[in-house]
Amino acid sequence: MKQILNFILLLLIPVLSFGQEKDFYDLDNSYHEIFRNNKVKSLKVLIKEFDKNGDIKENYVELIQNFAKNGDIVWEKEFYDDSTAAWEVNYKYNNNHQTIRTEWTWLDENDQDLTEYEYDSDNRLIKSRDFYKSSNSTHFLLEESQFYHYKKNRISKVTNLNNQIESFYKKKGKIVFGFNADNELKYKYKNGEFVYQNVDSIIFQYERNKIGQILKTIKTDKKGTLLSQSFYEYSNGLLMKVISKDRDGNLIREEEYQYEYYE
């Protein structure tokens, strides 16, 4: 489930705050100023899915988030499809609004995941550690660690505890290309934002506005055949609606973002 949520959040908000490779966090906090300026207290994401005739086949709440007054996202509850299965996540940050800890609780099984992040004196992510605790255990166990290596203030590779390369990055012109350990292209970045993702041979390409928010997503197969497109609508910097259509232009999904505000 955590991988599914990571992907959803990547579509909502970019990751890493210092200007490159924004795919490492569970959740980024780089838009905290927008949430703070709008005095956002909470967010609820409502989902409508449509059949081939344009009729609603599913209607459910997918995500609930709570915000601190400084704009930090501090808690969320994510529902899997329209079922009651859900998980809660608590977030902690440093003074630079960078994520230092995420705590996941899977409500159907009561097991937990924990991730901790470390930064250097230049506020660059240098290490993350993933822990797991089952429902019948009292201790978190270390599952894996990632180490982030830099070259000219840009991430060049990510390694694990065995010093094996998990991913690496190359720059050509204005584009940074991200590869996995098998030399497969997974990401492309422009101006510090990912504009291309390869997820299980499904290709996602993104058009963004001047502050990096996604305006349009194009989904294709690896041969380039169009599968669907999504269009994003904002108000005062806040994401308000995402409309997805299939290759023939038929509406297949609608996401509505409802906010509550501090007084």
XYZ file of C-alpha atoms in Angstrom:
263
model
C 0.000 0.000 0.000
C 2.815 2.397 0.859
C 4.106 2.287 -2.732
C 0.640 3.174 -3.998
C 0.400 6.130 -1.630
C 3.881 7.325 -2.575
C 2.843 7.426 -6.211
C -0.382 9.292 -5.438
C 1.505 11.897 -3.450
C 4.072 12.353 -6.183
C 1.254 13.431 -8.445
C -0.025 15.884 -5.845
C 3.167 17.540 -4.632
C 6.829 17.481 -5.758
C 9.597 16.347 -3.426
C 12.959 17.588 -2.080
C 13.274 21.291 -1.468
C 16.722 22.155 -2.792
C 16.020 21.908 -6.487
C 16.600 18.433 -7.900
C 15.372 14.808 -7.948
C 12.033 15.134 -6.196
C 11.138 11.470 -5.808
C 12.725 10.463 -2.503
C 10.279 11.503 0.191
C 7.036 9.926 1.242
C 5.646 13.435 1.147
C 7.185 16.776 0.363
C 6.447 19.987 2.232
C 7.781 22.548 -0.241
C 4.374 24.230 -0.670
C 3.957 24.951 3.038
C 3.959 28.706 2.313
C 0.898 28.342 0.087
C -0.935 26.392 2.784
C 0.174 28.907 5.444
C -0.825 31.957 3.402
C -4.227 30.437 2.706
C -4.597 29.453 6.400
C -5.376 25.857 5.424
C -6.430 23.753 8.404
C -7.453 20.536 6.674
C -8.012 18.960 3.285
C -10.401 16.269 2.072
C -10.083 14.665 -1.372
C -13.341 13.353 -2.859
C -13.198 10.869 -5.730
C -15.746 10.134 -8.432
C -15.071 7.345 -10.926
C -17.176 6.996 -14.064
C -18.129 4.089 -16.316
C -18.103 4.082 -20.105
C -21.560 5.676 -20.193
C -20.433 8.604 -18.044
C -22.376 7.440 -14.985
C -20.772 7.477 -11.538
C -19.700 3.958 -10.553
C -17.766 4.875 -7.382
C -17.904 7.890 -5.073
C -15.667 7.981 -1.999
C -13.219 9.930 0.172
C -9.623 9.089 -0.715
C -7.515 11.357 1.485
C -7.830 13.527 4.604
C -4.970 15.797 5.737
C -4.445 18.129 8.695
C -2.133 21.160 8.620
C -0.317 23.181 11.256
C -0.702 26.961 11.129
C 2.787 27.261 9.598
C 1.583 25.236 6.576
C 3.200 21.906 7.467
C 1.180 18.780 6.727
C 1.206 16.971 10.067
C -1.294 14.102 9.722
C -3.244 12.273 7.073
C -5.555 9.332 6.585
C -5.545 7.579 3.230
C -8.271 5.193 2.082
C -7.639 2.443 -0.423
C -10.187 2.777 -3.244
C -13.702 2.922 -1.769
C -13.098 0.351 0.975
C -12.688 0.902 4.709
C -9.037 -0.163 4.505
C -6.907 2.815 5.425
C -3.647 3.982 6.891
C -2.637 6.973 8.972
C 0.583 8.935 8.615
C 2.144 11.401 11.051
C 4.852 13.808 9.849
C 7.615 15.654 11.674
C 9.828 18.426 10.278
C 12.961 20.400 11.067
C 13.096 24.200 11.267
C 13.440 24.372 7.462
C 10.100 22.568 6.957
C 11.983 19.491 5.707
C 10.586 16.076 6.590
C 12.636 14.297 9.269
C 10.226 11.513 10.208
C 7.130 9.756 8.857
C 5.157 7.267 10.915
C 2.749 4.966 9.062
C 0.069 2.888 10.786
C -1.850 0.342 8.708
C -5.276 0.339 10.347
C -6.455 -3.015 8.992
C -3.485 -4.903 10.470
C -2.085 -2.399 13.016
C 1.472 -2.858 11.825
C 3.674 0.219 11.373
C 6.348 1.685 9.121
C 8.728 4.436 10.135
C 11.106 6.470 7.966
C 13.730 8.917 9.247
C 15.591 11.483 7.137
C 18.949 13.163 7.785
C 20.417 16.327 6.218
C 23.841 17.916 6.012
C 24.757 21.494 6.931
C 23.628 22.644 3.467
C 20.146 21.178 4.089
C 20.722 18.398 1.571
C 19.180 14.993 2.179
C 22.042 12.570 2.891
C 20.405 9.553 4.512
C 17.054 7.858 5.033
C 16.229 4.784 7.100
C 13.140 2.593 6.888
C 11.877 0.637 9.907
C 9.027 -1.835 10.393
C 7.082 -2.999 13.460
C 4.461 -5.738 13.376
C 1.315 -5.564 15.481
C 2.638 -8.151 17.940
C 6.040 -6.489 18.408
C 7.185 -3.679 20.701
C 10.223 -2.598 18.663
C 10.893 -1.184 15.215
C 13.367 -3.184 13.116
C 15.601 -1.562 10.513
C 14.648 -2.757 7.031
C 16.863 -0.661 4.772
C 18.866 2.541 4.487
C 19.551 4.846 1.574
C 22.530 7.175 1.223
C 22.382 10.158 -1.127
C 25.581 11.218 -2.899
C 26.196 14.600 -4.526
C 28.274 15.998 -7.319
C 28.295 19.756 -7.946
C 25.385 20.151 -5.495
C 23.288 17.671 -7.457
C 22.420 14.110 -6.484
C 24.548 11.724 -8.496
C 23.536 8.380 -6.985
C 21.701 6.608 -4.164
C 23.286 3.618 -2.436
C 22.203 1.116 0.220
C 23.888 -0.313 3.328
C 25.969 -2.647 1.146
C 27.171 0.326 -0.922
C 25.214 -0.992 -3.889
C 23.794 1.580 -6.283
C 19.991 1.724 -6.189
C 19.658 4.645 -8.595
C 21.899 7.133 -10.398
C 21.505 10.402 -12.277
C 23.026 11.995 -15.350
C 22.584 15.512 -16.672
C 22.404 16.383 -20.365
C 21.654 19.992 -21.193
C 18.740 21.155 -19.048
C 17.472 17.625 -18.412
C 18.490 15.280 -15.586
C 17.898 11.596 -16.260
C 17.295 9.160 -13.388
C 18.071 5.450 -13.796
C 17.548 2.437 -11.552
C 20.263 -0.111 -10.758
C 19.402 -2.031 -13.948
C 20.172 1.059 -16.057
C 16.478 1.549 -16.846
C 15.332 5.142 -17.320
C 12.797 5.922 -14.586
C 12.682 9.745 -14.326
C 13.417 12.918 -16.210
C 13.759 16.288 -14.450
C 13.645 19.833 -15.739
C 14.230 22.884 -13.530
C 14.387 20.567 -10.536
C 10.954 19.003 -11.188
C 10.244 15.544 -12.564
C 8.530 15.757 -15.960
C 8.634 12.043 -16.821
C 8.112 8.825 -14.854
C 8.331 5.199 -15.946
C 6.146 3.155 -13.574
C 5.997 -0.533 -14.547
C 6.371 0.394 -18.235
C 3.545 2.931 -17.999
C 4.869 6.374 -18.923
C 3.685 9.548 -17.183
C 4.648 12.950 -18.592
C 3.925 16.201 -16.755
C 3.366 19.811 -17.750
C 3.990 22.273 -14.903
C 3.408 25.932 -14.070
C 6.110 28.431 -13.063
C 6.209 27.274 -9.442
C 6.384 23.604 -10.377
C 2.786 22.521 -9.816
C 1.432 19.950 -12.249
C -0.999 21.316 -14.830
C -1.393 18.243 -17.019
C -0.469 14.568 -16.897
C -0.238 12.421 -20.016
C -0.286 8.651 -19.495
C 0.935 6.334 -22.272
C 2.219 2.807 -22.656
C 5.891 2.235 -23.447
C 5.122 2.398 -27.188
C 3.675 5.895 -26.800
C 0.017 4.949 -27.187
C -2.158 7.397 -25.276
C -3.991 5.854 -22.314
C -5.379 8.877 -20.481
C -4.853 12.543 -19.634
C -5.414 14.478 -16.396
C -5.948 18.219 -16.010
C -5.301 20.152 -12.772
C -7.127 23.260 -11.581
C -5.832 25.678 -8.898
C -7.114 28.644 -6.914
C -4.715 30.879 -4.961
C -2.087 28.184 -5.405
C -4.271 25.437 -3.920
C -5.142 22.381 -5.975
C -8.941 22.328 -6.353
C -9.798 19.706 -8.948
C -8.236 17.008 -11.144
C -10.187 15.743 -14.147
C -9.042 12.580 -15.941
C -10.160 11.452 -19.397
C -9.442 8.325 -21.418
C -7.826 8.264 -24.846
C -11.175 9.079 -26.479
C -11.821 12.077 -24.244
C -14.391 10.371 -22.030
C -14.481 11.391 -18.371
C -13.187 8.541 -16.174
C -12.245 10.176 -12.855
C -12.747 13.428 -10.980
C -10.918 14.528 -7.833
C -12.329 17.402 -5.780
C -10.199 19.090 -3.084
C -12.156 20.571 -0.192
C -10.373 22.784 2.364
C -11.127 24.012 5.847
C -9.336 27.135 7.037
C -8.066 28.637 10.266
C -9.937 31.761 11.307
